[in-house]
Short mmCIF file of C-alpha atoms in Angstrom, two decimals:
data_model
loop_
_atom_site.label_atom_id
_atom_site.label_comp_id
_atom_site.label_asym_id
_atom_site.label_seq_id
_atom_site.Cartn_x
_atom_site.Cartn_y
_atom_site.Cartn_z
CA MET A 1 124.15 56.57 110.77
CA ALA A 2 122.24 56.10 107.47
CA GLU A 3 124.30 55.38 104.68
CA THR A 4 121.98 54.60 101.72
CA ASN A 5 119.48 56.56 100.04
CA GLU A 6 116.82 54.04 101.32
CA GLU A 7 118.14 54.15 104.83
CA VAL A 8 118.10 58.00 104.66
CA ALA A 9 114.24 57.92 103.49
CA VAL A 10 113.44 55.55 106.57
CA LEU A 11 115.11 57.98 108.93
CA VAL A 12 113.36 61.20 107.59
CA GLN A 13 110.17 59.55 107.61
CA ARG A 14 110.44 58.55 111.30
CA VAL A 15 111.50 62.06 112.15
CA VAL A 16 108.61 63.47 109.95
CA LYS A 17 106.23 61.20 111.85
CA ASP A 18 107.14 62.48 115.34
CA ILE A 19 109.21 65.67 115.01
CA THR A 20 108.69 66.53 118.69
CA ASN A 21 110.42 63.60 119.96
CA ALA A 22 112.62 62.91 116.94
CA PHE A 23 115.49 65.26 118.28
CA ARG A 24 114.42 64.93 122.15
CA ARG A 25 117.93 65.31 123.75
CA ASN A 26 118.24 62.19 125.91
CA PRO A 27 121.02 60.07 127.66
CA HIS A 28 121.67 57.99 124.42
CA MET A 29 121.31 60.81 122.10
CA LYS A 30 124.11 62.61 123.84
CA GLU A 31 125.92 59.75 124.30
CA LEU A 32 126.14 58.69 120.63
CA ILE A 33 127.25 62.07 119.91
CA LEU A 34 130.12 62.19 122.18
CA SER A 35 131.33 58.81 121.65
CA GLY A 36 131.55 59.59 117.85
CA THR A 37 128.93 57.49 116.43
CA LEU A 38 126.45 60.15 115.60
CA ASN A 39 128.19 62.42 113.52
CA PRO A 40 126.97 65.90 114.67
CA ILE A 41 127.38 67.76 111.30
CA LYS A 42 125.27 64.92 109.48
CA ASP A 43 122.87 65.50 112.55
CA LEU A 44 122.43 69.17 111.73
CA HIS A 45 122.05 68.13 108.15
CA LEU A 46 118.96 65.84 109.54
CA GLY A 47 117.79 68.85 111.38
CA LYS A 48 118.05 71.19 108.47
CA LEU A 49 115.54 68.88 106.42
CA ALA A 50 113.24 68.60 109.27
CA LEU A 51 113.12 72.51 109.71
CA THR A 52 111.51 72.18 106.03
CA LYS A 53 108.66 70.60 106.96
CA PHE A 54 108.40 72.15 110.65
CA PRO A 55 110.06 75.49 110.67
CA LYS A 56 108.57 76.25 114.14
CA SER A 57 109.60 72.75 116.07
CA PRO A 58 111.22 74.11 119.02
CA GLU A 59 112.74 70.65 119.75
CA THR A 60 114.67 70.67 116.31
CA TRP A 61 116.15 74.43 117.26
CA ILE A 62 117.02 73.48 121.00
CA HIS A 63 118.84 70.39 119.65
CA ARG A 64 120.38 72.20 117.01
CA ARG A 65 122.13 74.53 119.67
CA TRP A 66 123.32 71.83 121.93
CA VAL A 67 124.79 69.89 118.97
CA LEU A 68 126.41 73.62 117.55
CA GLN A 69 128.03 73.84 121.42
CA GLN A 70 129.50 70.26 121.29
CA LEU A 71 131.02 71.07 117.89
CA ILE A 72 132.85 74.46 119.46
CA GLN A 73 133.39 72.84 122.32
CA GLU A 74 135.04 69.51 121.91
CA THR A 75 137.47 70.28 118.97
CA SER A 76 141.07 70.92 119.59
CA LEU A 77 140.77 73.37 116.88
CA PRO A 78 140.37 77.14 118.08
CA SER A 79 136.92 78.58 116.93
CA PHE A 80 138.67 81.79 117.09
CA VAL A 81 142.08 83.32 115.74
CA THR A 82 143.62 86.52 116.71
CA LYS A 83 143.89 89.28 114.13
CA GLY A 84 146.22 92.06 114.02
CA ASN A 85 146.45 93.93 117.62
CA LEU A 86 142.76 94.37 117.93
CA GLY A 87 141.52 91.16 118.84
CA THR A 88 139.88 87.89 117.26
CA ILE A 89 137.80 87.00 114.66
CA PRO A 90 136.10 83.44 113.89
CA ALA A 91 137.88 80.90 112.66
CA GLU A 92 137.38 79.68 108.83
CA ARG A 93 135.82 76.54 110.11
CA THR A 94 133.40 78.55 112.60
CA GLN A 95 132.46 80.98 109.47
CA ARG A 96 131.05 77.98 107.41
CA LEU A 97 129.45 76.75 110.51
CA ILE A 98 127.83 80.50 111.04
CA GLN A 99 126.92 80.83 107.33
CA GLU A 100 125.13 77.58 107.41
CA GLU A 101 123.10 78.45 110.43
CA MET A 102 122.15 81.95 108.89
CA GLU A 103 120.78 80.13 105.78
CA VAL A 104 118.96 77.76 107.88
CA CYS A 105 117.14 80.21 109.83
CA GLY A 106 116.48 82.32 106.90
CA GLU A 107 114.72 79.32 105.12
CA ALA A 108 112.63 78.81 108.16
CA ALA A 109 111.94 82.28 108.34
CA GLY A 110 110.61 82.12 105.01
CA ARG A 111 108.37 79.01 105.86
CA TYR A 112 106.21 80.63 108.76
CA PRO A 113 105.52 84.26 109.11
CA SER A 114 106.92 85.84 112.44
CA ASN A 115 108.88 82.61 112.93
CA TYR A 116 110.10 83.67 116.65
CA ASN A 117 112.30 80.58 116.92
CA ALA A 118 113.97 80.60 113.61
CA TRP A 119 115.08 84.07 114.39
CA SER A 120 116.20 83.85 118.24
CA HIS A 121 118.13 80.74 117.27
CA ARG A 122 119.93 83.30 114.57
CA ILE A 123 120.63 85.38 117.43
CA TRP A 124 121.81 82.99 119.24
CA VAL A 125 124.50 82.12 116.91
CA LEU A 126 125.55 85.45 116.43
CA GLN A 127 126.01 85.74 120.35
CA HIS A 128 127.49 82.25 120.94
CA LEU A 129 129.70 81.23 117.76
CA ALA A 130 130.28 84.66 116.00
CA LYS A 131 130.89 86.31 119.61
CA LEU A 132 129.26 89.41 117.75
CA ASP A 133 131.96 89.78 115.30
CA VAL A 134 131.64 93.15 113.76
CA LYS A 135 132.30 92.36 110.39
CA ILE A 136 129.61 89.47 110.90
CA LEU A 137 126.80 91.97 112.19
CA LEU A 138 127.21 94.24 109.09
CA ASP A 139 127.04 91.64 106.75
CA GLU A 140 123.75 90.60 108.32
CA LEU A 141 122.44 93.71 108.27
CA SER A 142 122.89 94.48 104.95
CA SER A 143 122.02 90.85 103.63
CA THR A 144 118.61 90.86 105.51
CA LYS A 145 117.32 94.29 104.28
CA HIS A 146 115.66 92.76 100.95
CA TRP A 147 114.24 89.98 102.94
CA ALA A 148 112.98 92.52 105.62
CA SER A 149 111.66 94.51 102.65
CA MET A 150 109.32 91.73 101.31
CA HIS A 151 108.41 90.76 104.56
CA VAL A 152 107.15 93.84 106.26
CA SER A 153 104.62 92.60 108.87
CA ASP A 154 107.26 90.00 110.07
CA HIS A 155 108.22 91.37 113.63
CA SER A 156 110.49 88.89 114.30
CA GLY A 157 112.66 89.91 111.29
CA PHE A 158 112.91 93.36 112.48
CA HIS A 159 113.59 92.76 115.77
CA TYR A 160 116.60 91.04 114.47
CA ARG A 161 117.67 94.15 112.67
CA GLN A 162 117.18 95.97 116.02
CA PHE A 163 119.35 93.20 117.70
CA LEU A 164 121.95 93.73 114.99
CA LEU A 165 122.20 97.42 115.73
CA LYS A 166 122.22 97.07 119.17
CA SER A 167 124.86 95.15 119.02
CA LEU A 168 126.79 97.19 116.71
CA ILE A 169 126.73 99.80 119.19
CA SER A 170 127.69 97.79 122.49
CA GLN A 171 130.26 96.42 120.44
CA THR A 172 131.99 99.59 119.08
CA VAL A 173 131.87 100.86 122.66
CA ILE A 174 133.69 97.76 123.91
CA ASP A 175 136.08 98.13 121.43
CA SER A 176 136.98 101.59 121.72
CA SER A 177 137.15 101.25 125.70
CA VAL A 178 139.37 98.61 125.13
CA MET A 179 141.29 100.49 122.68
CA GLU A 180 141.09 103.58 125.43
CA GLN A 181 142.88 101.33 128.04
CA ASN A 182 145.58 100.03 125.62
CA CYS A 183 146.58 103.28 124.44
CA LEU A 184 146.56 104.90 128.11
CA ARG A 185 148.96 102.12 129.39
CA SER A 186 151.61 101.90 126.47
CA GLU A 187 153.83 104.36 124.76
CA PRO A 188 152.57 107.29 122.68
CA ALA A 189 154.40 106.15 119.63
CA LEU A 190 151.84 102.97 119.74
CA VAL A 191 150.01 102.48 116.56
CA LEU A 192 146.74 103.85 116.66
CA PRO A 193 143.51 102.88 114.43
CA LYS A 194 143.59 106.26 112.63
CA ASP A 195 147.01 105.84 111.45
CA GLU A 196 146.23 104.48 108.08
CA GLU A 197 148.97 101.90 107.60
CA ALA A 198 147.65 100.30 110.68
CA ALA A 199 144.16 100.48 109.67
CA ALA A 200 144.77 98.84 106.52
CA SER A 201 146.60 95.84 107.93
CA THR A 202 144.37 95.15 110.89
CA GLU A 203 141.39 95.17 108.38
CA GLU A 204 138.91 96.73 111.10
CA PRO A 205 135.53 97.66 109.68
CA ARG A 206 135.20 101.45 110.06
CA ILE A 207 131.62 101.67 111.21
CA ASN A 208 130.06 104.87 111.26
CA LEU A 209 127.13 104.03 113.81
CA PRO A 210 124.99 107.30 113.13
CA HIS A 211 125.13 106.71 109.34
CA LEU A 212 124.22 103.22 109.84
CA LEU A 213 121.26 104.36 112.18
CA GLU A 214 120.38 107.09 109.52
CA GLU A 215 120.10 104.72 106.66
CA GLU A 216 117.62 102.64 109.02
CA VAL A 217 115.40 105.33 109.24
CA GLU A 218 115.35 105.72 105.58
CA PHE A 219 114.53 102.44 105.39
CA SER A 220 111.88 102.71 107.61
CA THR A 221 110.47 105.87 105.99
CA ASP A 222 110.77 104.27 102.56
CA LEU A 223 108.88 101.18 103.65
CA ILE A 224 105.89 103.06 105.48
CA ASP A 225 105.19 105.39 102.57
CA SER A 226 105.16 102.00 100.17
CA TYR A 227 103.51 99.64 102.30
CA PRO A 228 100.76 101.66 104.40
CA GLY A 229 99.15 100.07 107.04
CA HIS A 230 101.84 97.83 108.88
CA GLU A 231 102.14 98.22 112.73
CA THR A 232 105.87 96.20 112.64
CA LEU A 233 106.93 99.12 110.45
CA TRP A 234 105.99 101.63 113.09
CA CYS A 235 107.38 99.58 115.95
CA HIS A 236 110.66 99.28 114.45
CA ARG A 237 110.91 102.77 113.58
CA ARG A 238 110.15 103.58 117.49
CA HIS A 239 113.15 101.32 118.12
CA ILE A 240 115.68 102.94 115.85
CA PHE A 241 114.35 106.57 116.64
CA TYR A 242 115.34 105.20 120.39
CA LEU A 243 118.43 104.07 119.74
CA GLN A 244 119.63 107.17 117.50
CA HIS A 245 118.54 109.89 119.83
CA HIS A 246 118.45 108.14 123.43
CA LEU A 247 121.83 106.50 123.44
CA ASN A 248 123.16 109.01 121.61
CA GLY A 249 124.01 111.00 124.97
CA SER A 250 126.38 108.14 126.56
CA GLN A 251 127.42 105.39 124.02
CA LEU A 252 127.27 106.77 120.68
CA SER A 253 129.38 109.93 121.33
CA GLN A 254 131.62 107.50 123.56
CA ALA A 255 131.91 105.38 120.74
CA MET A 256 132.87 108.10 118.20
CA GLU A 257 135.59 109.59 120.39
CA VAL A 258 138.20 107.47 119.47
CA ASP A 259 140.36 110.16 118.21
CA GLY A 260 140.43 111.84 121.62
CA LEU A 261 141.86 108.83 123.03
CA ASN A 262 145.60 109.36 122.77
CA ASP A 263 145.64 112.48 125.00
CA SER A 264 146.25 111.00 128.35
CA SER A 265 145.92 114.95 130.02
CA LYS A 266 142.50 114.63 128.61
CA GLN A 267 141.55 112.02 130.82
CA GLY A 268 140.09 114.11 133.51
CA TYR A 269 138.04 115.96 131.43
CA SER A 270 136.44 113.33 129.15
CA GLN A 271 135.28 111.65 132.33
CA GLU A 272 133.25 114.82 133.19
CA THR A 273 131.78 114.76 129.71
CA LYS A 274 131.11 111.23 129.76
CA ARG A 275 128.97 111.85 132.88
CA LEU A 276 127.25 114.86 131.59
CA LYS A 277 126.51 113.12 128.33
CA ARG A 278 125.10 110.21 130.16
CA THR A 279 121.62 112.04 130.85
CA PRO A 280 119.87 111.64 127.31
CA ALA A 281 119.44 115.25 125.89
CA PRO A 282 116.10 115.10 123.86
CA ASP A 283 117.44 115.79 120.45
CA SER A 284 115.20 118.50 119.11
CA LEU A 285 116.18 118.28 115.39
CA GLY A 286 115.49 114.66 115.39
CA LEU A 287 111.87 114.95 116.92
CA GLU A 288 111.15 117.92 114.83
CA MET A 289 111.99 115.87 111.83
CA GLU A 290 109.85 113.05 112.92
CA HIS A 291 106.91 115.14 113.66
CA ARG A 292 107.26 116.50 110.08
CA PHE A 293 107.32 112.82 108.84
CA ILE A 294 103.98 112.25 110.73
CA ASP A 295 102.44 115.20 108.85
CA GLN A 296 103.59 114.31 105.54
CA VAL A 297 102.13 110.51 106.10
CA LEU A 298 98.74 111.85 107.62
CA SER A 299 98.05 114.17 104.73
CA THR A 300 98.92 111.99 102.03
CA CYS A 301 97.67 108.51 103.61
CA ARG A 302 94.22 107.12 102.65
CA ASN A 303 94.62 103.76 104.83
CA VAL A 304 92.65 104.13 108.02
CA GLU A 305 95.20 101.84 109.85
CA GLN A 306 98.20 103.97 108.37
CA ALA A 307 96.72 107.20 110.05
CA ARG A 308 96.09 105.47 113.47
CA PHE A 309 99.78 104.26 113.61
CA ALA A 310 100.85 107.51 112.84
CA ASN A 311 98.99 109.14 115.65
CA ALA A 312 100.12 106.36 118.22
CA TYR A 313 103.65 107.31 116.86
CA ARG A 314 103.01 111.04 117.65
CA LYS A 315 101.80 110.21 121.32
CA TRP A 316 104.69 108.06 121.75
CA LEU A 317 107.14 110.62 120.93
CA VAL A 318 105.62 113.25 122.97
CA THR A 319 105.49 110.90 126.05
CA LEU A 320 109.50 110.85 125.20
CA SER A 321 110.40 114.14 125.76
CA GLN A 322 108.69 114.44 129.10
CA MET B 1 104.43 89.53 100.90
CA LYS B 2 102.98 87.07 97.93
CA LEU B 3 100.84 86.63 95.26
CA TYR B 4 99.15 83.28 94.82
CA SER B 5 96.84 83.55 91.74
CA LEU B 6 95.51 85.73 89.11
CA SER B 7 92.90 85.02 87.21
CA VAL B 8 90.50 86.42 84.62
CA LEU B 9 86.46 85.40 84.54
CA TYR B 10 83.26 86.43 82.78
CA LYS B 11 80.33 87.53 85.08
CA GLY B 12 77.73 86.07 82.87
CA ASP B 13 74.06 86.40 84.11
CA ALA B 14 73.80 82.80 84.26
CA LYS B 15 77.06 81.66 85.76
CA VAL B 16 80.82 82.77 86.29
CA VAL B 17 82.98 81.66 83.68
CA LEU B 18 86.96 81.16 84.48
CA LEU B 19 88.70 82.29 81.12
CA LYS B 20 92.34 82.22 82.05
CA ALA B 21 94.45 81.76 85.59
CA ALA B 22 98.01 81.75 86.63
CA HIS B 23 99.21 80.27 90.22
CA ASP B 24 102.40 80.42 92.24
CA VAL B 25 101.84 77.49 94.73
CA SER B 26 105.56 76.88 94.97
CA SER B 27 105.51 78.05 98.94
CA PHE B 28 102.78 75.31 99.59
CA SER B 29 103.96 71.50 100.19
CA PHE B 30 103.95 69.40 97.31
CA PHE B 31 101.01 67.31 98.02
CA GLN B 32 98.77 70.04 98.78
CA ARG B 33 99.23 72.11 95.53
CA SER B 34 96.69 70.72 93.45
CA SER B 35 94.40 71.02 96.17
CA VAL B 36 95.35 74.71 96.67
CA GLN B 37 95.03 75.78 93.17
CA GLU B 38 91.32 74.11 93.02
CA PHE B 39 90.57 76.09 96.09
CA MET B 40 91.90 79.44 94.53
CA THR B 41 89.85 78.75 91.70
CA PHE B 42 86.74 78.01 93.28
CA THR B 43 86.98 81.51 95.51
CA SER B 44 87.73 83.38 92.59
CA GLN B 45 84.88 82.32 90.91
CA LEU B 46 82.54 82.61 94.04
CA ILE B 47 83.87 86.25 94.72
CA VAL B 48 83.04 87.25 91.33
CA GLU B 49 79.72 85.77 91.23
CA ARG B 50 78.64 87.61 94.72
CA SER B 51 80.21 91.05 93.38
CA SER B 52 78.22 93.79 91.55
CA LYS B 53 79.36 95.07 88.07
CA GLY B 54 81.56 98.01 88.48
CA THR B 55 82.69 97.15 91.90
CA ARG B 56 85.80 96.38 93.29
CA ALA B 57 86.37 94.88 96.76
CA SER B 58 88.91 93.06 99.24
CA VAL B 59 88.00 89.85 100.78
CA LYS B 60 89.63 88.61 103.88
CA GLU B 61 89.98 85.05 104.78
CA GLN B 62 92.60 83.90 107.47
CA ASP B 63 95.93 85.37 106.24
CA TYR B 64 94.70 85.79 102.35
CA LEU B 65 93.20 88.72 100.73
CA CYS B 66 91.35 88.29 97.87
CA HIS B 67 90.88 91.36 95.65
CA VAL B 68 88.17 91.56 92.79
CA TYR B 69 87.46 93.98 90.12
CA VAL B 70 84.29 93.42 88.32
CA ARG B 71 83.99 95.70 85.23
CA ASN B 72 80.66 97.06 83.79
CA ASP B 73 81.20 95.02 80.76
CA SER B 74 81.25 91.88 82.79
CA LEU B 75 85.08 90.92 82.42
CA ALA B 76 86.43 90.07 86.01
CA GLY B 77 89.84 90.05 87.63
CA VAL B 78 90.63 88.25 90.72
CA VAL B 79 94.26 88.51 92.87
CA ILE B 80 94.73 86.39 95.83
CA ALA B 81 97.55 87.64 97.92
CA ASP B 82 99.01 87.52 101.38
CA ASN B 83 98.15 90.23 104.05
CA GLU B 84 101.29 92.24 103.38
CA TYR B 85 100.86 92.69 99.47
CA PRO B 86 99.62 96.00 99.34
CA SER B 87 96.20 96.25 97.75
CA ARG B 88 96.81 99.25 95.61
CA VAL B 89 99.43 97.41 93.73
CA ALA B 90 97.16 94.67 93.43
CA PHE B 91 93.90 96.88 92.13
CA THR B 92 96.69 98.36 89.66
CA LEU B 93 97.60 94.81 88.40
CA LEU B 94 93.91 93.95 88.01
CA GLU B 95 93.20 97.05 86.06
CA LYS B 96 96.45 96.42 83.49
CA VAL B 97 95.39 92.81 83.11
CA LEU B 98 91.74 92.99 82.23
CA ASP B 99 92.64 96.01 80.02
CA GLU B 100 95.19 94.16 78.29
CA PHE B 101 92.84 90.92 77.97
CA SER B 102 90.12 92.82 76.56
CA LYS B 103 92.66 94.20 73.84
CA GLN B 104 93.57 90.79 72.78
CA VAL B 105 90.54 88.72 73.35
CA ASP B 106 87.17 89.43 71.04
CA ARG B 107 84.27 90.31 73.56
CA ILE B 108 82.20 87.40 71.31
CA ASP B 109 84.68 85.01 73.14
CA TRP B 110 84.46 85.94 76.70
CA PRO B 111 81.04 84.42 77.79
CA VAL B 112 81.71 80.65 76.11
CA GLY B 113 85.51 80.71 76.88
CA SER B 114 87.78 78.41 79.06
CA PRO B 115 91.24 78.40 79.52
CA ALA B 116 91.77 75.50 76.99
CA THR B 117 90.27 78.01 74.43
CA ILE B 118 91.18 81.32 75.15
CA ASN B 119 94.34 82.69 73.69
CA TYR B 120 96.02 84.84 76.31
CA THR B 121 99.50 84.10 77.47
CA ALA B 122 100.81 86.83 79.46
CA LEU B 123 99.30 86.34 82.82
CA GLU B 124 102.17 83.93 84.19
CA GLY B 125 104.50 86.64 83.50
CA HIS B 126 102.73 89.41 85.13
CA LEU B 127 102.13 87.19 88.15
CA SER B 128 105.70 86.56 88.49
CA ARG B 129 106.55 90.43 87.86
CA TYR B 130 104.20 91.52 90.15
CA GLN B 131 105.74 89.20 92.94
CA ASN B 132 107.95 92.14 93.99
CA PRO B 133 105.61 95.16 94.02
CA ARG B 134 108.00 97.94 93.84
CA GLU B 135 109.89 96.16 90.66
CA ALA B 136 106.51 95.88 89.04
CA ASP B 137 105.30 99.22 90.02
CA PRO B 138 107.64 101.88 91.05
CA MET B 139 105.37 104.50 91.07
CA THR B 140 102.96 102.42 93.65
CA LYS B 141 103.50 105.56 96.53
CA VAL B 142 102.47 108.39 94.05
CA GLN B 143 99.44 106.72 92.52
CA ALA B 144 96.59 108.73 93.01
CA GLU B 145 93.81 107.53 90.84
CA LEU B 146 92.31 104.82 92.83
CA ASP B 147 90.00 106.12 95.22
CA GLU B 148 90.20 103.61 98.19
CA THR B 149 87.18 104.47 99.75
CA LYS B 150 85.25 102.84 97.12
CA ILE B 151 86.68 99.42 97.61
CA ILE B 152 84.27 97.42 99.51
CA LEU B 153 85.82 95.20 102.35
CA HIS B 154 84.78 92.10 103.42
CA ASN B 155 86.26 90.50 106.58
CA THR B 156 85.21 87.01 105.59
CA MET B 157 84.04 85.14 102.78
CA GLU B 158 81.22 84.20 104.60
CA SER B 159 80.07 87.61 104.71
CA LEU B 160 79.61 87.26 100.89
CA LEU B 161 76.95 84.69 101.28
CA GLU B 162 73.43 85.05 101.20
CA ARG B 163 71.35 84.22 104.29
CA GLY B 164 71.15 80.70 104.99
CA GLU B 165 73.62 79.78 102.36
CA LYS B 166 76.73 77.75 103.91
CA LEU B 167 79.92 77.65 102.57
CA ASP B 168 80.30 74.10 103.29
CA ASP B 169 77.25 73.28 100.85
CA LEU B 170 78.79 75.21 98.05
CA VAL B 171 82.27 73.45 98.39
CA SER B 172 80.35 69.82 98.35
CA LYS B 173 78.34 71.04 95.26
CA SER B 174 81.34 72.58 93.39
CA GLU B 175 82.42 71.20 90.31
CA VAL B 176 85.55 72.87 90.41
CA LEU B 177 86.90 71.11 93.40
CA GLY B 178 88.08 67.37 93.25
CA THR B 179 87.13 64.68 95.76
CA GLN B 180 90.58 65.02 97.57
CA SER B 181 89.94 68.79 97.98
CA LYS B 182 86.66 68.32 99.36
CA ALA B 183 88.01 65.67 101.72
CA PHE B 184 90.75 68.39 102.65
CA TYR B 185 88.12 70.88 103.27
CA LYS B 186 86.02 68.42 105.36
CA THR B 187 89.15 67.70 107.60
CA ALA B 188 90.24 71.40 107.90
CA ARG B 189 86.81 72.13 108.98
CA LYS B 190 86.56 69.68 111.58
CA GLN B 191 89.88 71.16 113.32
CA ASN B 192 87.89 74.41 112.97
CA SER B 193 90.27 76.02 110.33
CA CYS B 194 88.11 76.79 107.31
CA CYS B 195 90.48 77.03 104.05
CA ALA B 196 93.66 75.91 106.47
CA ILE B 197 94.22 73.84 103.30
CA MET B 198 95.84 77.04 101.88
#
């Protein structure tokens, strides 16, 4: 590939002239990468440059995913390493790739409003490279918070946060059911997460899901009050409310029942409670709080759109409890 | 959310005079920047020209919102922002800037001033600080003074024009726009995206 600055400049110019075809995957391109002639890391770098000019370019993002897939499949180095008795985390090399992709997506998201292609690529990376590692999900949730607060109409950005929260919920359920299986099969003397020594050595992030969701609600309230009239913020609130109160019945409480796992005699009882809890119970306290929030907004807002969104949200809440 | 420009102008009887301006064109590609800046000056002047004294207005043009405040003493300010930036904060900024400007620059200098002759240096700092509305104006949620119902809303630049007036003509006659900017405008117009230059 290009070595000198001049060669790079020519290459970039050719890419810029015909972005639709610059990254079209054809047999030739595939051969070049697989034969080692084309360095995938350099190819990713070229893509990164191209995205500064064409932040949406679907072909560039699609090609990027193909290259990343080659990188994690082809090498003999492991993408994941085991850590303690609770599973795997991404290897350092994979972590670096993930971080780079987060950065590239972040830049592209800033260059074009509601850049769906950039955000869905970001999600893909978390699913396929990071395998929804909980620590990475938590990091992403906190590191994208400021960006979201400065892009209050960026629907894709908020959808990303919804994805993160949903994934955290599902990952916690998986972890706790995996732990449940391990515990029921093994000796009572097995070290459990609530044993402090074990917790320290495995470095497993202790996530408090209800607290995370509560924080997101506060975040939503803060933004809706500061920036009246943005539909994206109200849509986001609906999603969070739904996650909080409708998954409450089944998944959330199951995830928080880690403490009950060491007692195998409880197994029968917990099956029963699980079945009962699966039917979503309308959380009346939550609903009440939301109605109070709507009242507060309507009484103080002077923005016509804001009033419209608040009323629509109220109607939505009503349909939910029917 | 973003602020692109902040300008102080004087609405004279004959014409509108630009006194001072600050711009943030960092989000535009390098070659577009000077044209974008010119268009923002052109737009700011046009808006003040077509707004009455003692009024506040917000003019929407595609993804941009231009907020204008023309005081009764003919001093005027224009903020060009995106559609996420809270208008309440934009008007707070305008009020603050014009107040400060009127205290630092003698009234006698306003009708004949220009960015080169006017001695007021705080504009860049204000523009930069107000990029983050919550840091710049923490009380934004609570601000009760401004009556938002009095702000005139225009859905397009066109609605500022007189009957029969065309934006194309104003652009080609403008002294503020360079040849390249006018050429960019023509191309953008052909592609049916007015002011897509910005």
